[in-house]
Amino acid sequence: MASAALPEAVEPKKKGNVRFAFACAILASMTSILLGYDIGVMSGASLYIKKDLKITDVQLEILMGILNVYSLIGSFAAGRTSDWIGRRYTIVFAAVIFFAGAFLMGFAVNYGMLMFGRFVAGIGVGYALMIAPVYTAEVSPASSRGFLTSFPEVFINFGILLGYVSNYAFSRLPLKLGWRVMLGIGAAPSVVLALMVLGMPESPRWLVMKGRLADAKVVLGKTSDTPEEAAERLADIKAAAGIPADLDGDVVEVPRRENSEEARVWKELILSPSPAMRRILLSGLGIHFFQQASGIDAVVLYSPRVFKSAGITSDNKLLGTTCAVGVTKTLFILVATFLLDKVGRRPLLLSSVGGMVFSLAGLATGLTVINHYAGSQVPWAIGLSIASTMAYVAFFSIGLGPITWVYSSEIFPLQVRALGCALGVATNRVTSGVISMTFISLSNAITIGGAFFLYAGVAALAWVFFCTFLPETRGRTLENMSKLFGANDEDDLHGGATKDKKLEMAAATN
C-alpha cells in the first residue's frame, strides 16, 4: 500500500543510455569556460597590468571585480532572450558577446578601454552563467541530472585552470605584450563554441512552451532512460505549460493567459508568491549568495597575493603555486560530478561547507601568524597557509561549487525557471563583485588573516542555512520538485496568481 506522505528523496532509476544528453550537457556547459578563464587569467595578469598601466590598488580591485557587476545585464537579458529565441541560440549569442569583449581587452591601450572590454565580456558571462545550467537541467533525465548539471561548474574550473596556465605560459613575454596576450587569447574558445552549439537540439521544455510537441518528443526520446520516462516527462511538461493532457499533434496552440506572461511570472515569483514558491526563491538565492560570500573569489582571484603574504615572493613560484590551486580545484570538481546522483545533494553540501569552515580558519590562522612575525620565516605557518588553501578549494569543489548550479537550476517551476535562474545568477554575481572589489581594502583594514576569519564565519552561517532550509532533490523530476518545498498541488504553488485569476474570471462572469 502506498504511503500518503512523500519521501524526502526518490532513488534515481538505473541509468540507461545518456550519451546524447551527456553530449548536449557538455556543449552547453562549455560556455562556462568563458567565466572560468577570465577569473583565472586575471589573477596573474593583474600583476602585470598594475605594473604596465601604473594603476592603484583600488583601481585594480575594481577592474578585477567589475565584470561580475556587468554580468547582471547579461543574466537578466538572458532570461527573456532564452524564452524568445530559445536556449540554444542564447548560448551562441553569449559566445559572440564574450568574443568581442576578449578582443577589446586584448587590444586595450589604456585603463578605460580595458574597463570597456570587461563591460562587454561581462554581459557575455552573464548570458553564459544563466543559460548553461537551465539548458542542461531541461535536457537531462532525472537519473543523471545531478551529474549533468554539475558540468557548468566543471568547466568554470577548467577555464580557471586554463587561465592559470596562460599566466604561466605568457609571463615571460615583454610587459606590454604579456598581459594583453593572456586576455586576448580568451576569444579563441568562444568561436569554436558558437559553431559547435549549432549542432545541439533545442530544450524540450522550451519546445513545449512554444507548442512544438513533435520536436519535443524527438528530443525527449533521445535524452530519457526509457520510452516510458520520455512519455512521462512530456506529460509533466505539458501540464506545467498549461497544455491539456488530451491535446496532441505536431504543433499545438499553447493556452494564452489573461495577464501578460511576463507580469504573471513576476507576480508568481516575486510580487505575490505562495509559501512554497517563497521558500523555493529563498533557497535558490540563498545558495548563490553563500557560494560567493564564503570567499571563493578572494582565494581564486587573489591567490598570488595570498601566497605572497604567506612568504612566496618569486613571480614564477607564485604562478606555479597558483596553477597547483587550479589543478586541485579541477580534480575535486570531477570527483563531485560522480557523487551527486549517488550520495545526494545534502550530504555533499554539508560536508563541503563544514570542511570550508575549518580550512578558512586554518588559512586565517597561518596568515595571521606570518603577519605577526613579519620579516622572519615561520615554516609551519607557511605550510599551514598553503595546505589550507588547497583544502579550501578542494572542499568547495566537491560540494558547494557544483551543487549551487545544480540545485538552483532544478528547483524552480517551468514557468518561472528563466527568471528564477536569472535572479540566482544576479545574486551570485553581485556577491562575487562585492567580494572581489573589497578584498584588498578589507585586507588592509583588518589584515589578510582577519579577512579570512570573516569568510570562515560566513561559511559557518551557510552551513546552518543549508542544514535547516534545503531539502534533498536527488531523483526528483523537475515538475515534481515543488512538493519538496511544501506545495501539495498547482494551486499551492501558484497561490497568489491563481487566486487573482479566479477573481478576475468571477468578475467577468458577473
Coordinates of C-alpha atoms in Angstrom, one line a residue:
M1 CA 0.0 0.0 0.0
A2 CA 1.5 3.4 -1.0
S3 CA 2.2 5.8 1.8
A4 CA 0.3 9.2 1.7
A5 CA 3.4 11.0 2.7
L6 CA 6.0 11.8 0.1
P7 CA 9.6 10.7 0.8
E8 CA 12.3 13.2 1.2
A9 CA 14.1 11.9 -1.9
V10 CA 13.5 9.4 -4.6
E11 CA 16.1 6.9 -5.5
P12 CA 17.1 7.6 -9.1
K13 CA 16.3 5.0 -11.8
K14 CA 19.2 2.9 -13.1
K15 CA 20.9 4.9 -15.8
G16 CA 20.2 4.0 -19.4
N17 CA 21.8 5.4 -22.5
V18 CA 22.5 9.0 -21.6
R19 CA 25.2 9.6 -24.2
F20 CA 23.1 12.1 -26.2
A21 CA 22.1 14.1 -23.0
F22 CA 25.8 13.9 -22.0
A23 CA 26.9 15.4 -25.3
C24 CA 24.3 18.2 -25.1
A25 CA 25.3 19.0 -21.5
I26 CA 29.0 19.1 -22.4
L27 CA 28.4 21.6 -25.3
A28 CA 26.1 23.8 -23.3
S29 CA 28.3 23.8 -20.2
M30 CA 31.4 24.8 -22.2
T31 CA 30.1 28.3 -22.2
S32 CA 31.2 28.4 -18.5
I33 CA 34.8 28.2 -19.7
L34 CA 34.4 31.8 -20.6
L35 CA 33.9 32.9 -16.9
G36 CA 36.5 30.5 -15.6
Y37 CA 39.2 31.6 -18.0
D38 CA 38.5 35.3 -17.1
I39 CA 38.8 34.6 -13.4
G40 CA 41.9 32.5 -13.7
V41 CA 43.7 34.7 -16.2
M42 CA 43.0 38.0 -14.3
S43 CA 44.6 36.6 -11.1
G44 CA 48.0 36.5 -12.8
A45 CA 47.5 39.2 -15.5
S46 CA 46.7 41.7 -12.7
L47 CA 50.3 41.6 -11.5
Y48 CA 51.5 42.9 -14.9
I49 CA 48.5 45.2 -15.6
K50 CA 49.3 47.1 -12.4
K51 CA 53.0 47.5 -13.4
D52 CA 52.3 48.5 -17.0
L53 CA 49.3 50.8 -16.6
K54 CA 50.6 52.1 -13.1
I55 CA 47.1 51.8 -11.5
T56 CA 46.3 51.9 -7.8
D57 CA 45.1 49.0 -5.6
V58 CA 41.6 50.4 -5.7
Q59 CA 41.6 50.7 -9.5
L60 CA 42.9 47.1 -9.6
E61 CA 40.3 45.6 -7.4
I62 CA 37.5 47.4 -9.3
L63 CA 39.0 46.1 -12.6
M64 CA 39.1 42.5 -11.1
G65 CA 35.5 42.5 -9.7
I66 CA 33.5 44.8 -12.0
L67 CA 32.9 42.0 -14.6
N68 CA 30.6 40.4 -12.0
V69 CA 28.5 43.5 -11.8
Y70 CA 28.4 43.9 -15.6
S71 CA 27.3 40.3 -15.9
L72 CA 24.0 41.3 -14.2
I73 CA 22.9 42.8 -17.5
G74 CA 23.6 39.6 -19.4
S75 CA 21.9 37.3 -16.8
F76 CA 18.7 39.3 -16.7
A77 CA 18.7 39.7 -20.5
A78 CA 19.3 36.0 -20.9
G79 CA 16.0 35.1 -19.2
R80 CA 13.9 37.0 -21.8
T81 CA 16.2 36.1 -24.7
S82 CA 16.1 32.4 -23.9
D83 CA 12.3 32.4 -23.7
W84 CA 12.2 34.3 -27.0
I85 CA 14.8 32.7 -29.3
G86 CA 15.4 29.5 -27.4
R87 CA 18.1 28.2 -25.1
R88 CA 20.4 27.0 -27.9
Y89 CA 20.7 30.3 -29.8
T90 CA 21.1 32.2 -26.5
I91 CA 24.3 30.1 -25.9
V92 CA 25.6 31.1 -29.3
F93 CA 24.8 34.8 -28.5
A94 CA 26.7 34.5 -25.2
A95 CA 29.8 33.2 -27.1
V96 CA 29.7 36.0 -29.6
I97 CA 29.5 38.7 -27.0
F98 CA 32.3 37.3 -25.0
F99 CA 34.5 37.1 -28.1
A100 CA 34.0 40.8 -28.6
G101 CA 34.9 41.5 -25.0
A102 CA 38.1 39.4 -25.1
F103 CA 39.1 41.1 -28.3
L104 CA 38.7 44.5 -26.8
M105 CA 40.7 43.6 -23.6
G106 CA 43.5 42.1 -25.7
F107 CA 43.9 45.3 -27.7
A108 CA 43.3 47.7 -24.8
V109 CA 45.7 50.7 -24.8
N110 CA 44.7 52.2 -21.5
Y111 CA 42.6 51.6 -18.3
G112 CA 39.4 53.0 -19.8
M113 CA 39.5 50.7 -22.9
L114 CA 40.3 47.7 -20.6
M115 CA 37.2 48.5 -18.5
F116 CA 35.0 48.8 -21.6
G117 CA 36.3 45.4 -22.7
R118 CA 35.4 43.9 -19.3
F119 CA 31.9 45.5 -19.7
V120 CA 31.3 43.7 -22.9
A121 CA 32.8 40.4 -21.7
G122 CA 30.7 40.7 -18.5
I123 CA 27.5 40.7 -20.5
G124 CA 28.6 37.6 -22.3
V125 CA 29.5 35.9 -19.0
G126 CA 26.1 36.8 -17.5
Y127 CA 24.4 35.1 -20.5
A128 CA 26.5 32.0 -20.2
L129 CA 26.1 31.6 -16.5
M130 CA 22.3 31.8 -16.7
I131 CA 21.6 29.7 -19.7
A132 CA 24.1 26.7 -19.3
P133 CA 22.6 25.2 -16.2
V134 CA 19.0 25.9 -17.4
Y135 CA 19.5 24.1 -20.7
T136 CA 21.4 21.2 -19.1
A137 CA 18.7 20.7 -16.4
E138 CA 15.9 20.8 -19.0
V139 CA 17.5 18.2 -21.3
S140 CA 18.7 15.8 -18.6
P141 CA 16.8 12.7 -17.3
A142 CA 16.2 12.7 -13.6
S143 CA 18.6 9.7 -13.0
S144 CA 21.6 11.7 -14.2
R145 CA 20.5 15.3 -13.8
G146 CA 22.9 16.0 -10.9
F147 CA 25.8 14.6 -12.8
L148 CA 25.0 16.5 -16.0
T149 CA 24.0 19.8 -14.4
S150 CA 27.3 19.9 -12.5
F151 CA 29.1 20.3 -15.8
P152 CA 28.9 24.2 -15.8
E153 CA 30.9 24.2 -12.6
V154 CA 33.4 21.7 -14.0
F155 CA 34.0 23.9 -17.0
I156 CA 34.3 27.0 -14.8
N157 CA 37.1 25.2 -13.0
F158 CA 38.7 24.0 -16.3
G159 CA 38.6 27.6 -17.5
I160 CA 40.2 28.8 -14.3
L161 CA 43.0 26.2 -14.8
L162 CA 43.5 27.4 -18.4
G163 CA 43.7 31.0 -17.2
Y164 CA 46.4 30.0 -14.7
V165 CA 48.3 28.1 -17.3
S166 CA 48.0 31.1 -19.7
N167 CA 49.5 33.3 -17.0
Y168 CA 52.4 30.9 -16.5
A169 CA 53.0 30.4 -20.3
F170 CA 53.0 34.1 -21.3
S171 CA 54.6 35.6 -18.2
R172 CA 58.0 35.7 -19.9
L173 CA 56.7 37.9 -22.7
P174 CA 57.5 41.7 -22.6
L175 CA 55.5 43.5 -20.0
K176 CA 53.3 45.5 -22.5
L177 CA 52.6 42.3 -24.6
G178 CA 52.2 39.5 -22.0
W179 CA 49.0 40.5 -20.2
R180 CA 47.3 41.5 -23.5
V181 CA 48.0 38.1 -25.0
M182 CA 46.7 36.5 -21.8
L183 CA 43.4 38.3 -22.0
G184 CA 43.0 38.4 -25.8
I185 CA 43.6 34.7 -26.4
G186 CA 40.3 34.0 -24.5
A187 CA 38.4 35.0 -27.7
A188 CA 39.5 31.8 -29.4
P189 CA 37.4 29.2 -27.5
S190 CA 34.2 31.3 -28.0
V191 CA 34.4 31.0 -31.8
V192 CA 34.7 27.2 -31.6
L193 CA 31.9 27.0 -29.0
A194 CA 29.5 29.1 -31.1
L195 CA 29.9 26.8 -34.1
M196 CA 29.6 23.5 -32.1
V197 CA 26.5 24.6 -30.2
L198 CA 24.6 25.0 -33.5
G199 CA 24.5 21.2 -33.7
M200 CA 22.7 20.8 -30.4
P201 CA 18.9 20.2 -30.2
E202 CA 16.6 22.8 -28.5
S203 CA 15.5 22.3 -24.9
P204 CA 12.3 20.0 -24.9
R205 CA 10.7 22.3 -22.3
W206 CA 11.2 25.4 -24.5
L207 CA 9.8 23.5 -27.4
V208 CA 6.7 22.5 -25.5
M209 CA 6.2 26.1 -24.3
K210 CA 6.1 27.0 -28.0
G211 CA 3.6 24.3 -28.8
R212 CA 6.1 22.2 -30.8
L213 CA 5.2 18.8 -29.4
A214 CA 6.6 16.7 -32.2
D215 CA 10.1 18.3 -31.9
A216 CA 9.9 17.9 -28.1
K217 CA 9.1 14.2 -28.4
V218 CA 12.1 13.6 -30.5
V219 CA 14.5 15.3 -28.0
L220 CA 12.9 13.6 -25.0
G221 CA 13.2 10.2 -26.8
K222 CA 16.9 10.8 -27.2
T223 CA 17.5 12.1 -23.6
S224 CA 15.4 9.8 -21.5
D225 CA 16.4 6.5 -20.0
T226 CA 13.2 4.7 -21.3
P227 CA 10.3 5.4 -23.7
E228 CA 8.0 5.4 -20.6
E229 CA 10.1 8.1 -19.0
A230 CA 10.0 10.2 -22.2
A231 CA 6.2 10.0 -22.2
E232 CA 6.0 10.8 -18.5
R233 CA 8.3 13.8 -18.9
L234 CA 6.3 15.1 -21.9
A235 CA 3.0 14.8 -19.9
D236 CA 4.6 16.6 -16.9
I237 CA 5.9 19.4 -19.1
K238 CA 2.6 19.8 -20.9
A239 CA 0.8 20.1 -17.5
A240 CA 3.4 22.7 -16.3
A241 CA 2.9 24.7 -19.5
G242 CA -0.9 24.6 -19.2
I243 CA -1.5 22.4 -22.3
P244 CA -4.4 19.9 -21.8
A245 CA -3.2 16.3 -21.5
D246 CA -5.5 15.2 -24.4
L247 CA -4.3 17.9 -26.7
D248 CA -1.8 16.3 -29.1
G249 CA -0.3 16.9 -32.5
D250 CA 2.9 18.1 -34.1
V251 CA 2.3 21.7 -33.3
V252 CA -0.4 22.9 -30.9
E253 CA -1.6 26.2 -29.6
V254 CA -0.4 27.0 -26.1
P255 CA -3.2 28.5 -24.0
R256 CA -2.8 32.2 -23.5
R257 CA -3.1 33.9 -20.1
E258 CA -5.3 36.9 -19.4
N259 CA -2.3 38.7 -18.0
S260 CA 0.9 39.1 -19.9
E261 CA 3.2 36.2 -19.4
E262 CA 6.0 38.4 -18.0
A263 CA 3.7 40.1 -15.5
R264 CA 2.4 36.7 -14.4
V265 CA 5.9 35.3 -13.9
W266 CA 6.9 38.3 -11.7
K267 CA 3.7 38.0 -9.7
E268 CA 4.2 34.3 -9.1
L269 CA 7.8 34.5 -8.1
I270 CA 8.3 38.0 -6.6
L271 CA 5.2 40.1 -6.0
S272 CA 2.7 37.6 -4.7
P273 CA 4.4 34.2 -4.2
S274 CA 2.8 31.3 -2.4
P275 CA 4.6 30.0 0.7
A276 CA 6.1 27.1 -1.3
M277 CA 7.3 29.5 -4.1
R278 CA 8.7 31.9 -1.5
R279 CA 10.8 29.0 0.0
I280 CA 12.0 28.0 -3.5
L281 CA 13.1 31.5 -4.2
L282 CA 14.8 31.9 -0.9
S283 CA 16.6 28.6 -1.3
G284 CA 17.8 29.5 -4.8
L285 CA 19.0 32.9 -3.9
G286 CA 20.5 31.8 -0.6
I287 CA 22.7 29.1 -2.0
H288 CA 24.0 31.5 -4.7
F289 CA 24.7 34.2 -2.0
F290 CA 26.6 31.8 0.3
Q291 CA 28.6 30.3 -2.5
Q292 CA 30.3 33.6 -3.1
A293 CA 30.1 35.2 0.3
S294 CA 32.2 32.4 1.8
G295 CA 35.2 33.9 -0.1
I296 CA 36.0 31.7 -3.1
D297 CA 36.8 34.6 -5.4
A298 CA 39.1 36.1 -2.8
V299 CA 41.1 32.9 -2.9
V300 CA 40.9 32.3 -6.7
L301 CA 41.4 35.8 -7.9
Y302 CA 43.9 36.9 -5.4
S303 CA 45.8 33.6 -4.8
P304 CA 49.1 35.2 -5.9
R305 CA 48.6 37.9 -3.3
V306 CA 47.6 35.4 -0.7
F307 CA 50.7 33.3 -1.4
K308 CA 52.9 36.4 -1.4
S309 CA 51.5 37.1 2.1
A310 CA 52.4 33.6 3.0
G311 CA 56.1 34.2 2.1
I312 CA 56.4 33.2 -1.5
T313 CA 58.0 36.1 -3.4
S314 CA 59.1 35.0 -6.8
D315 CA 56.6 35.6 -9.7
N316 CA 57.3 32.2 -11.2
K317 CA 56.8 30.4 -7.8
L318 CA 53.6 32.5 -7.2
L319 CA 52.1 31.5 -10.6
G320 CA 53.3 27.9 -10.2
T321 CA 51.6 27.6 -6.8
T322 CA 48.5 29.2 -8.2
C323 CA 48.5 26.6 -11.0
A324 CA 48.5 23.9 -8.3
V325 CA 45.4 25.5 -6.8
G326 CA 43.7 25.2 -10.3
V327 CA 44.7 21.6 -10.6
T328 CA 43.3 20.8 -7.2
K329 CA 40.1 22.6 -7.9
T330 CA 39.6 20.8 -11.2
L331 CA 40.3 17.3 -9.9
F332 CA 37.9 17.6 -7.0
I333 CA 35.1 19.0 -9.1
L334 CA 35.4 15.9 -11.3
V335 CA 35.0 13.7 -8.2
A336 CA 31.9 15.7 -7.3
T337 CA 30.2 15.0 -10.6
F338 CA 30.2 11.3 -9.9
L339 CA 28.9 11.6 -6.4
L340 CA 26.0 14.0 -6.9
D341 CA 23.5 11.3 -8.0
K342 CA 24.9 8.6 -5.8
V343 CA 25.4 10.4 -2.5
G344 CA 22.8 13.2 -2.9
R345 CA 22.9 16.9 -2.7
R346 CA 22.6 17.5 1.1
P347 CA 25.4 15.1 2.3
L348 CA 27.9 16.6 -0.2
L349 CA 26.8 20.2 0.5
L350 CA 27.0 19.9 4.3
S351 CA 30.4 18.0 4.2
S352 CA 31.8 20.6 1.8
V353 CA 30.8 23.6 3.7
G354 CA 31.9 22.1 7.0
G355 CA 35.4 21.5 5.5
M356 CA 35.5 25.0 4.1
V357 CA 34.9 26.5 7.6
F358 CA 37.9 24.6 9.1
S359 CA 40.1 25.3 6.0
L360 CA 39.3 29.0 6.1
A361 CA 40.1 29.1 9.8
G362 CA 43.4 27.3 9.2
L363 CA 44.3 29.8 6.4
A364 CA 43.4 32.8 8.5
T365 CA 45.5 31.4 11.4
G366 CA 48.5 30.8 9.2
L367 CA 48.4 34.2 7.6
T368 CA 47.9 35.9 11.0
V369 CA 51.0 34.2 12.4
I370 CA 53.0 35.1 9.3
N371 CA 51.9 38.7 9.6
H372 CA 52.7 38.8 13.3
Y373 CA 56.3 37.7 12.6
A374 CA 56.8 39.9 9.6
G375 CA 60.4 39.8 8.3
S376 CA 61.1 36.3 9.6
Q377 CA 60.3 32.8 8.2
V378 CA 57.7 30.7 10.0
P379 CA 57.8 27.4 8.1
W380 CA 54.8 25.8 9.8
A381 CA 52.6 28.8 9.3
I382 CA 53.6 29.0 5.6
G383 CA 52.8 25.2 5.2
L384 CA 49.5 25.7 7.0
S385 CA 48.5 28.5 4.8
I386 CA 49.3 26.6 1.5
A387 CA 47.7 23.4 2.8
S388 CA 44.6 25.2 4.0
T389 CA 44.2 27.0 0.6
M390 CA 44.4 23.6 -1.2
A391 CA 41.9 22.1 1.2
Y392 CA 39.6 25.0 0.9
V393 CA 39.3 24.8 -2.9
A394 CA 39.0 21.0 -2.7
F395 CA 36.1 21.2 -0.2
F396 CA 34.5 24.0 -2.3
S397 CA 34.8 22.0 -5.5
I398 CA 33.4 18.7 -4.1
G399 CA 30.2 20.3 -2.9
L400 CA 29.2 24.0 -2.7
G401 CA 30.7 24.8 -6.1
P402 CA 28.8 22.5 -8.4
I403 CA 25.7 22.0 -6.1
T404 CA 24.8 25.7 -6.3
W405 CA 24.3 25.4 -10.0
V406 CA 22.6 22.0 -9.9
Y407 CA 20.2 23.0 -7.1
S408 CA 19.2 26.4 -8.4
S409 CA 18.6 25.0 -12.0
E410 CA 16.3 22.2 -10.8
I411 CA 14.1 23.7 -8.0
F412 CA 12.3 26.5 -10.0
P413 CA 9.0 25.5 -11.8
L414 CA 8.9 25.7 -15.6
Q415 CA 7.0 29.0 -15.9
V416 CA 9.4 30.9 -13.6
R417 CA 12.6 29.0 -14.3
A418 CA 14.2 31.5 -16.6
L419 CA 13.5 34.4 -14.2
G420 CA 14.4 32.4 -11.1
C421 CA 17.7 31.3 -12.5
A422 CA 18.5 34.9 -13.7
L423 CA 17.8 36.2 -10.2
G424 CA 20.1 33.4 -8.8
V425 CA 22.9 34.4 -11.2
A426 CA 22.4 38.1 -10.3
T427 CA 22.7 37.3 -6.6
N428 CA 25.8 35.2 -7.3
R429 CA 27.5 37.9 -9.4
V430 CA 26.6 40.8 -7.1
T431 CA 28.1 39.0 -4.1
S432 CA 31.1 37.9 -6.1
G433 CA 31.6 41.5 -7.3
V434 CA 31.4 42.8 -3.7
I435 CA 34.0 40.2 -2.5
S436 CA 36.3 40.8 -5.5
M437 CA 36.2 44.6 -5.3
T438 CA 36.6 44.8 -1.5
F439 CA 39.2 42.1 -0.7
I440 CA 42.3 44.3 -0.9
S441 CA 40.7 47.2 1.0
L442 CA 39.3 44.7 3.6
S443 CA 42.8 43.1 4.0
N444 CA 44.4 46.5 4.5
A445 CA 41.7 47.3 7.1
I446 CA 41.5 44.1 9.2
T447 CA 44.6 42.2 7.9
I448 CA 44.5 39.4 5.4
G449 CA 44.1 36.9 8.2
G450 CA 41.2 38.8 9.6
A451 CA 39.5 38.8 6.2
F452 CA 39.6 35.0 6.1
F453 CA 38.4 34.7 9.6
L454 CA 35.4 36.8 8.4
Y455 CA 34.8 34.4 5.5
A456 CA 35.0 31.4 7.9
G457 CA 32.2 33.0 9.9
V458 CA 30.1 33.4 6.8
A459 CA 30.7 29.8 5.8
A460 CA 29.5 28.7 9.3
L461 CA 26.3 30.6 8.8
A462 CA 25.9 29.0 5.4
W463 CA 26.2 25.5 6.9
V464 CA 23.3 26.3 9.3
F465 CA 21.2 27.7 6.5
F466 CA 21.7 24.6 4.3
C467 CA 21.1 22.2 7.1
T468 CA 17.8 23.7 8.2
F469 CA 16.4 25.0 4.9
L470 CA 17.4 22.9 1.8
P471 CA 15.6 19.6 1.1
E472 CA 17.2 16.7 -0.8
T473 CA 16.3 16.9 -4.5
R474 CA 18.1 13.8 -5.8
G475 CA 16.0 11.7 -8.2
R476 CA 13.0 14.1 -8.5
T477 CA 11.6 15.1 -11.8
L478 CA 11.7 18.9 -12.3
E479 CA 7.9 19.1 -12.5
N480 CA 7.5 17.4 -9.0
M481 CA 10.3 19.3 -7.3
S482 CA 7.9 21.9 -5.7
K483 CA 6.3 19.2 -3.5
L484 CA 9.6 19.1 -1.5
F485 CA 9.0 22.8 -0.6
G486 CA 5.5 22.3 0.7
A487 CA 3.3 22.6 -2.4
N488 CA 0.6 19.9 -2.5
D489 CA -0.8 20.9 -5.8
E490 CA -0.6 23.5 -8.6
D491 CA -2.8 26.0 -6.6
D492 CA -0.5 25.8 -3.6
L493 CA 2.5 26.6 -5.8
H494 CA 0.9 29.4 -7.8
G495 CA -1.4 30.5 -5.0
G496 CA -1.2 34.3 -5.4
A497 CA -1.5 34.4 -9.2
T498 CA -4.1 31.6 -9.3
K499 CA -6.3 33.4 -6.8
D500 CA -6.1 36.6 -8.8
K501 CA -7.0 34.8 -11.9
K502 CA -10.1 33.2 -10.3
L503 CA -11.3 36.5 -9.0
E504 CA -10.9 38.1 -12.5
M505 CA -12.9 35.2 -14.0
A506 CA -15.7 35.6 -11.4
A507 CA -15.8 39.3 -12.0
A508 CA -16.1 38.8 -15.8
T509 CA -18.9 36.3 -15.3
N510 CA -20.9 38.6 -13.1

